[in-house]
Structure formats: C-alpha cells, structure tokens
Short mmCIF file of N, CA, C and O in Angstrom, two decimals:
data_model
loop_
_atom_site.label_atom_id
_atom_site.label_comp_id
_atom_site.label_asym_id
_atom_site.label_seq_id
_atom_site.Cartn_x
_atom_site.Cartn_y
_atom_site.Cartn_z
N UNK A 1 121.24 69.39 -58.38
CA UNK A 1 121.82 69.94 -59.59
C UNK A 1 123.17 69.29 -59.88
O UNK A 1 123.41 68.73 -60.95
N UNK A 2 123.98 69.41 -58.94
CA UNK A 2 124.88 67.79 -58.93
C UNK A 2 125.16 66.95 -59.49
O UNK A 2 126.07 66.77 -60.30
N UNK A 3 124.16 66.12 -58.96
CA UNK A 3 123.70 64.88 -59.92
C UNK A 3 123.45 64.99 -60.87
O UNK A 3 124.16 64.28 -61.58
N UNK A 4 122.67 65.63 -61.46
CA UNK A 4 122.37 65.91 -62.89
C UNK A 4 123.26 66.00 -63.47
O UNK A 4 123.76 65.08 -64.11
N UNK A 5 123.78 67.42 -63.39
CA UNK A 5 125.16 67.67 -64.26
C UNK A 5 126.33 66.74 -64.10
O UNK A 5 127.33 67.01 -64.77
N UNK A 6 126.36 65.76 -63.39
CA UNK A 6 127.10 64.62 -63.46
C UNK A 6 126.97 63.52 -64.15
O UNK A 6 127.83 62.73 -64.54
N UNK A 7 125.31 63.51 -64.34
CA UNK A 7 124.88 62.41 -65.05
C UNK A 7 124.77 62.75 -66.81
O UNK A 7 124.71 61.98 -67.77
N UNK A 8 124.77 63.89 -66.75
CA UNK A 8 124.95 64.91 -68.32
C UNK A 8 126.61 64.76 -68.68
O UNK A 8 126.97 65.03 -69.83
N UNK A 9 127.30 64.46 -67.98
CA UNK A 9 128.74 65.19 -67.78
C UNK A 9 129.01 66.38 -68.74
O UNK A 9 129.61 66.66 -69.77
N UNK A 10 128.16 66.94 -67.69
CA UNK A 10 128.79 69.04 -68.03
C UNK A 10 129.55 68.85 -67.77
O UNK A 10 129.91 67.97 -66.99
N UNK A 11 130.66 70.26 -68.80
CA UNK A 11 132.26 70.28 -67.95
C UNK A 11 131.59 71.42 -66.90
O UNK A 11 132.09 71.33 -65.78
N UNK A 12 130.89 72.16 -66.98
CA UNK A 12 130.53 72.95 -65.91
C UNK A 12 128.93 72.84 -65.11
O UNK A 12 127.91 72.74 -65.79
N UNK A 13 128.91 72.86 -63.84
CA UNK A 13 127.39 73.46 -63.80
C UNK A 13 127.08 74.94 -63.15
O UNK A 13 127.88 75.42 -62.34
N UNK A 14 125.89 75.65 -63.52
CA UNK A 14 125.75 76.92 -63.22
C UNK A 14 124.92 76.84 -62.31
O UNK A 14 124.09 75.92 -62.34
N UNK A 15 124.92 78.03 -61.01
CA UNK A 15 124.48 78.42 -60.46
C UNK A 15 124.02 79.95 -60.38
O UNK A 15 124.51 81.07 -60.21
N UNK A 16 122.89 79.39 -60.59
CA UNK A 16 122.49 81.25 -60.76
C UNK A 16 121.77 81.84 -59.94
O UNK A 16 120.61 81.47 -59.79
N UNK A 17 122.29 82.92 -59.22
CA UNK A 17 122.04 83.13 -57.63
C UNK A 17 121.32 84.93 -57.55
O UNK A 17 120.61 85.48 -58.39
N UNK A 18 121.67 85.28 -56.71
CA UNK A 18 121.23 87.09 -56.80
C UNK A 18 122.33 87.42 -56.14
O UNK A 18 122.27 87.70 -54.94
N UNK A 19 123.47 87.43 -56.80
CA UNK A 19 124.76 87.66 -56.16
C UNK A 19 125.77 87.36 -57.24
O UNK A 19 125.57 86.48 -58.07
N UNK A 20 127.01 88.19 -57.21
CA UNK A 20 127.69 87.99 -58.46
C UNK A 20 128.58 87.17 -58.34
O UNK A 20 129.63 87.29 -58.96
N UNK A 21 128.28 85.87 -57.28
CA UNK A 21 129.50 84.98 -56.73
C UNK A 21 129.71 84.27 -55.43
O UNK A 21 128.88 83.60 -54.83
N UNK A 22 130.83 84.49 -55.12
CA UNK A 22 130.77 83.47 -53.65
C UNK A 22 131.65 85.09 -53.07
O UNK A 22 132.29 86.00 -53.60
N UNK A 23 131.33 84.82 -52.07
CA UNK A 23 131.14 86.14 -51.45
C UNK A 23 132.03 85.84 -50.12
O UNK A 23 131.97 84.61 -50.05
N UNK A 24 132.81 86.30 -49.05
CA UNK A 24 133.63 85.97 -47.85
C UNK A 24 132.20 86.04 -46.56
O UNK A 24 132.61 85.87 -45.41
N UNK A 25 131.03 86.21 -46.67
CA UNK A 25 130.42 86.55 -46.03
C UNK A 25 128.98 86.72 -47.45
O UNK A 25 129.06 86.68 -48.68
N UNK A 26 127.62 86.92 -46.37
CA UNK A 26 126.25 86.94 -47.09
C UNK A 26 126.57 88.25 -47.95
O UNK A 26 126.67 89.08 -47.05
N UNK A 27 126.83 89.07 -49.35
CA UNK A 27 126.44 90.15 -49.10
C UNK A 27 125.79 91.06 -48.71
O UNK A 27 126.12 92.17 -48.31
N UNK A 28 124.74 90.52 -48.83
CA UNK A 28 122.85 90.99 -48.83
C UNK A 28 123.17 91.40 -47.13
O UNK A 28 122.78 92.54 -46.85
N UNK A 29 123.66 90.81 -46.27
CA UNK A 29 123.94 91.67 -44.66
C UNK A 29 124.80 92.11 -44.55
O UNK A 29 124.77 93.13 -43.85
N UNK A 30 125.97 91.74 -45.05
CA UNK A 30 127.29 91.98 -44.90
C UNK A 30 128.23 93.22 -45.98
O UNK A 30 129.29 93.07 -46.58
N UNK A 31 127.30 94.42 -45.90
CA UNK A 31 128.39 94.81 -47.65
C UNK A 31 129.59 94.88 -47.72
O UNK A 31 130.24 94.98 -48.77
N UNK A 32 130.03 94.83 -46.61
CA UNK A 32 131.71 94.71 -46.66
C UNK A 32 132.49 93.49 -47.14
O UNK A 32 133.71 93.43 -47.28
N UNK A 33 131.40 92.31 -47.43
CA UNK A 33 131.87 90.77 -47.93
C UNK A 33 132.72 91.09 -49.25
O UNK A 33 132.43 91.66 -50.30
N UNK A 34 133.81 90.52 -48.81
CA UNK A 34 134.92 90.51 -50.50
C UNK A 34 134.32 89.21 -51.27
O UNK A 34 134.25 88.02 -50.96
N UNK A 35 133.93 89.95 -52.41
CA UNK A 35 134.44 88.23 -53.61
C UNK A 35 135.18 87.76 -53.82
O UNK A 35 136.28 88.27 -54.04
N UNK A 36 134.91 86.47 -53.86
CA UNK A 36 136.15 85.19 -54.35
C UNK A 36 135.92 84.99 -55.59
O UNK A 36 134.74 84.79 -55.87
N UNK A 37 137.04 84.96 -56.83
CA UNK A 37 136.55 84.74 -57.64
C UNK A 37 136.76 82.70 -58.56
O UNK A 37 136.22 82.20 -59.55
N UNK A 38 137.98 82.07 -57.35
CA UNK A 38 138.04 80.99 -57.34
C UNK A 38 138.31 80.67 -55.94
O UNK A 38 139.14 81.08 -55.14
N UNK A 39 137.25 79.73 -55.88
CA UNK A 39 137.27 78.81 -53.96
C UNK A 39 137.16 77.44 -54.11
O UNK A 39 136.37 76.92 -54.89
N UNK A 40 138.04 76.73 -53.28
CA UNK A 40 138.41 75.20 -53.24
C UNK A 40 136.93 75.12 -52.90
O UNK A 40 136.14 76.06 -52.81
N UNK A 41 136.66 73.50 -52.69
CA UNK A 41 135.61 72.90 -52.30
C UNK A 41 135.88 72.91 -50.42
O UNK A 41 135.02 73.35 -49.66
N UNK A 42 137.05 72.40 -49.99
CA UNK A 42 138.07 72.66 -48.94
C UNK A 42 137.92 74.15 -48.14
O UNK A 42 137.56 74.24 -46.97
N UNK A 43 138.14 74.86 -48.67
CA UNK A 43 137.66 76.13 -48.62
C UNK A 43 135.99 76.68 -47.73
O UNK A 43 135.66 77.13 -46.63
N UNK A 44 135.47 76.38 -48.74
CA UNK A 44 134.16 76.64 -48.53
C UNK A 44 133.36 75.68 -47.64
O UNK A 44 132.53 76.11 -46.85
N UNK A 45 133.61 74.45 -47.77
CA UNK A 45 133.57 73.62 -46.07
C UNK A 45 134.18 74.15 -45.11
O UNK A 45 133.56 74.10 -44.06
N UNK A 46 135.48 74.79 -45.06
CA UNK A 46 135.94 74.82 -43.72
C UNK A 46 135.55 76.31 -43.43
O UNK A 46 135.66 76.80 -42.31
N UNK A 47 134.98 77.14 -44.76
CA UNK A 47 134.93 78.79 -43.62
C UNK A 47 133.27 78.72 -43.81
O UNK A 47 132.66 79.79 -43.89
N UNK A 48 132.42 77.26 -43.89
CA UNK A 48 130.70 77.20 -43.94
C UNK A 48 130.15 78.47 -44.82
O UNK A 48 129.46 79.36 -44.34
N UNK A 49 130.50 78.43 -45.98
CA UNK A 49 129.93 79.29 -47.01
C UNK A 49 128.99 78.89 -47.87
O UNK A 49 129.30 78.12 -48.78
N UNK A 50 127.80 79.30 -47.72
CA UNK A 50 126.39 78.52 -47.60
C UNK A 50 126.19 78.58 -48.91
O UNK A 50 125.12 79.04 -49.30
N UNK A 51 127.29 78.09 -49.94
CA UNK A 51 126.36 78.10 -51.60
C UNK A 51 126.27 76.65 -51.83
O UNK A 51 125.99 76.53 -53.03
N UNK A 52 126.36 75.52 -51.31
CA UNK A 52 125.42 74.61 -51.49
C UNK A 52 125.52 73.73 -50.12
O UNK A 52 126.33 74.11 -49.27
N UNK A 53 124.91 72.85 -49.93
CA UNK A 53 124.79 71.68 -48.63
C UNK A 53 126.20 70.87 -48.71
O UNK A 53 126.79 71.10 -49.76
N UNK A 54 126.74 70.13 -48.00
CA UNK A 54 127.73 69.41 -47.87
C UNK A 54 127.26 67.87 -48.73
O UNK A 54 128.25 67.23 -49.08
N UNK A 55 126.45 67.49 -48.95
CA UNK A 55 126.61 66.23 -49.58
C UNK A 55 126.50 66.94 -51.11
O UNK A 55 126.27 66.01 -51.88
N UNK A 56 126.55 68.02 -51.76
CA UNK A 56 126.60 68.53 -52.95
C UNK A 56 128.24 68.97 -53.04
O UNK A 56 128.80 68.92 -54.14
N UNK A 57 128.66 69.22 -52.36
CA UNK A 57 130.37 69.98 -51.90
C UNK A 57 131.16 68.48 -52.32
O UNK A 57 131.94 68.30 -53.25
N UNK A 58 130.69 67.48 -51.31
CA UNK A 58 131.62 66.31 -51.32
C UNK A 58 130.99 65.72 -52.55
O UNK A 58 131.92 64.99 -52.91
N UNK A 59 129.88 65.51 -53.59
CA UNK A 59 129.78 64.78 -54.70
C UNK A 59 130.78 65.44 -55.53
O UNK A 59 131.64 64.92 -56.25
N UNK A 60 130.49 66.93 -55.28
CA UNK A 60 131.35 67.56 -56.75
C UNK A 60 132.65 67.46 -56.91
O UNK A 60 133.28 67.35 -57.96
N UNK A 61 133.12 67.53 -55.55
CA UNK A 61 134.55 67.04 -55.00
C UNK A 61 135.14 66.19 -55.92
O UNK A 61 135.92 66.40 -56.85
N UNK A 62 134.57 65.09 -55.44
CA UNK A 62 134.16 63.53 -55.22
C UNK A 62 135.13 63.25 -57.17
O UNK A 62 136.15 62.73 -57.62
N UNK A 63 133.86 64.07 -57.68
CA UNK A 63 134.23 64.04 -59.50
C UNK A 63 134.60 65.10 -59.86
O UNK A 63 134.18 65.38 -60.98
N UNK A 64 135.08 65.68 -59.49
CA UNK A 64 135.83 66.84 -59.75
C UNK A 64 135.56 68.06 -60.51
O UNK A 64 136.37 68.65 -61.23
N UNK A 65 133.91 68.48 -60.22
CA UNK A 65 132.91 68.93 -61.00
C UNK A 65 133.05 70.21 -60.78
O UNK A 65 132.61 70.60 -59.69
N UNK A 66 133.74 71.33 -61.78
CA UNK A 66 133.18 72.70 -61.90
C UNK A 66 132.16 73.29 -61.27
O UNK A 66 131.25 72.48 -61.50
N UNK A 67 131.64 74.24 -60.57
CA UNK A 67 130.60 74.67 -60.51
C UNK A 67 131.01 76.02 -60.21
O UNK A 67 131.88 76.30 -59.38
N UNK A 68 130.04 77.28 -61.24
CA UNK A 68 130.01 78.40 -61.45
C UNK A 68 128.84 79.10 -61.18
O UNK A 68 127.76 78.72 -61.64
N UNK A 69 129.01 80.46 -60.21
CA UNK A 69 128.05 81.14 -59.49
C UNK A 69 128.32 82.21 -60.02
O UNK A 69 129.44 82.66 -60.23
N UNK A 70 127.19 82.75 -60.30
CA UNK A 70 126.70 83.92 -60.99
C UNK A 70 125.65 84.60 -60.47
O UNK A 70 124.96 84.12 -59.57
N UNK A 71 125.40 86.01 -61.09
CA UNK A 71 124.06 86.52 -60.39
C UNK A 71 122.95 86.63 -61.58
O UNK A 71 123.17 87.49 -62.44
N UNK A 72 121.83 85.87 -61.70
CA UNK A 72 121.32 85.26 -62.81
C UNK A 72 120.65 86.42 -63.05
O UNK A 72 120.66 86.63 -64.26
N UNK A 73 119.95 87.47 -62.32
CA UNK A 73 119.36 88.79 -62.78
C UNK A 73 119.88 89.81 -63.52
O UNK A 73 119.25 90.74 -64.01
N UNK A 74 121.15 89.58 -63.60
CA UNK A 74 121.74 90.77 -64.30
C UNK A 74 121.63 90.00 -65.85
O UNK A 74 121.58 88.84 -66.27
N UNK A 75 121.62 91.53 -66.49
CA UNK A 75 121.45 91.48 -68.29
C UNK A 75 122.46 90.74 -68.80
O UNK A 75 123.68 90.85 -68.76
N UNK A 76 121.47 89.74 -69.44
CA UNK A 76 122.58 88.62 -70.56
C UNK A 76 123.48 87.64 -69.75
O UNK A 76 124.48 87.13 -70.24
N UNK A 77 122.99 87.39 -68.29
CA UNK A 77 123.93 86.64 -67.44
C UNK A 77 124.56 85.30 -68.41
O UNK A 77 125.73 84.93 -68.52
N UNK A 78 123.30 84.76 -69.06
CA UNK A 78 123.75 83.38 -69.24
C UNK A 78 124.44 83.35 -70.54
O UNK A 78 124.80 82.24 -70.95
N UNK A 79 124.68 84.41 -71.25
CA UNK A 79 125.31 85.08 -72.09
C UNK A 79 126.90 85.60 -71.74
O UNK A 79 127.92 85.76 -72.41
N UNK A 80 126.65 85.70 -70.83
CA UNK A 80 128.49 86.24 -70.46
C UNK A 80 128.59 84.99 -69.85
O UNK A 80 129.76 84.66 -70.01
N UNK A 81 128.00 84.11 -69.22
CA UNK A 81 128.69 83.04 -68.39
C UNK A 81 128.78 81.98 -69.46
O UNK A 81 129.42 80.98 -69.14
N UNK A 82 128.30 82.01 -70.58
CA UNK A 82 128.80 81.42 -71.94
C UNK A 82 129.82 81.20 -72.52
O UNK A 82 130.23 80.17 -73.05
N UNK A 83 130.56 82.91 -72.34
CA UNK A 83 131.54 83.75 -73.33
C UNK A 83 132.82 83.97 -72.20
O UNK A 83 133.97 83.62 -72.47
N UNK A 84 132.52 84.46 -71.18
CA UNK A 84 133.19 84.82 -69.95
C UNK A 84 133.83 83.89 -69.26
O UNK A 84 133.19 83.68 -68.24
N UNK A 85 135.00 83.08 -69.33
CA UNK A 85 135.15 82.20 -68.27
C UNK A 85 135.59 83.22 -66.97
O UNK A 85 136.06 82.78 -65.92
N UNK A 86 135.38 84.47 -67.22
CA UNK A 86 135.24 85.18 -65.65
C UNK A 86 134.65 85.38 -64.68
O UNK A 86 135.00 85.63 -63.52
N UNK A 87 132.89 85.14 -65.58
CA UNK A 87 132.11 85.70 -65.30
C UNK A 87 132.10 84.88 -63.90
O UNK A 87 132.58 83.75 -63.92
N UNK A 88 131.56 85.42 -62.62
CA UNK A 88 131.22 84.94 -61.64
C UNK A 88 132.00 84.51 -60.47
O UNK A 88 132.31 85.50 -59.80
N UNK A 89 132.30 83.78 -60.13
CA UNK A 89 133.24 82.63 -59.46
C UNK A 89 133.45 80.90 -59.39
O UNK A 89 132.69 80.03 -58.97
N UNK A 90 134.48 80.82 -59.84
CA UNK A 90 134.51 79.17 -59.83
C UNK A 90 134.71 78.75 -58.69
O UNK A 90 135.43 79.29 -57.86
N UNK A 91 133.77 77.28 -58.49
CA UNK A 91 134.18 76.18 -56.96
C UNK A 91 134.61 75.37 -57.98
O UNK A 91 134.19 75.19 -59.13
N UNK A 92 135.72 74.81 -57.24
CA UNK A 92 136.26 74.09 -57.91
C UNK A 92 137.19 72.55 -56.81
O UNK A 92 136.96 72.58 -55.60
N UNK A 93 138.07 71.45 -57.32
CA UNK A 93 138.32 70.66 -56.50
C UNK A 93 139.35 70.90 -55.99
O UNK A 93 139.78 70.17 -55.09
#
C-alpha cells in the first residue's frame, strides 16, 4: 500500500483497520492500551507496534509519507477521515 500511494503521490495513505488507531498495545487483548493519536515512524519501530512490517515503516520514512489509521467499520469512516484531520491517528516521519 506504500508503494502505491507513493507511486500516486497521495499526500496521505489510509489504513483501515478494526481499531480506532495505533494503540500502546493490541487493544483487542489489551483494554487498557492508550491511543496515540500521532506516532513517529521511530517510535513505532522501537516500541514493535505491529501496524505495518518494517520495510513499509522505512519506505514511508524514507519519503516522508503520511499514513492514517482508522477503524474502517465504524459509520461513515471514510467520510470523517475525509473531513476529520483527527480522525484516527497519524504515522508520520
């Protein structure tokens, strides 16, 4: 997804997950996991926060590519992540 949206040059790409974000921990085991609502790329390599593989971390890095996590099941997600630059959580460089 990466690549793509690199090769599109989105200013953003979406991730649409079952989760309203990047989370300090899984929520789905963990309910005590706090949201982040902005996390370095730096970040999320060094505390292994599993929202994408490391050669996707270091491309986006790399170009300095937005990427926004959302929880795609909820009503009108792609609608507030349109309108919302809140909606969700940004990775960012």
């Amino acid at each position: 997804a990466i690549l793509r949206g690199l090769q599109m040059n989105a200013d953003e790409i979406w991730k649409g997950t079952n989760v309203a974000g990047i989370y300090t921990d899984d929520p789905i085991t963990h309910p005590t996991a706090t949201l982040l609502k902005k996390v370095s790329y730096s970040y999320a390599i060094n505390n292994h926060l599993g929202i994408m593989d490391q050669t996707a971390y270091a491309l986006a890095e790399q170009h300095n590519q937005i990427v926004r996590i959302f929880n795609i099941f909820e009503p009108d997600a792609l609608m507030h992540a349109s309108h919302q630059h809140d909606y969700g959580s940004i990775l960012h460089a």
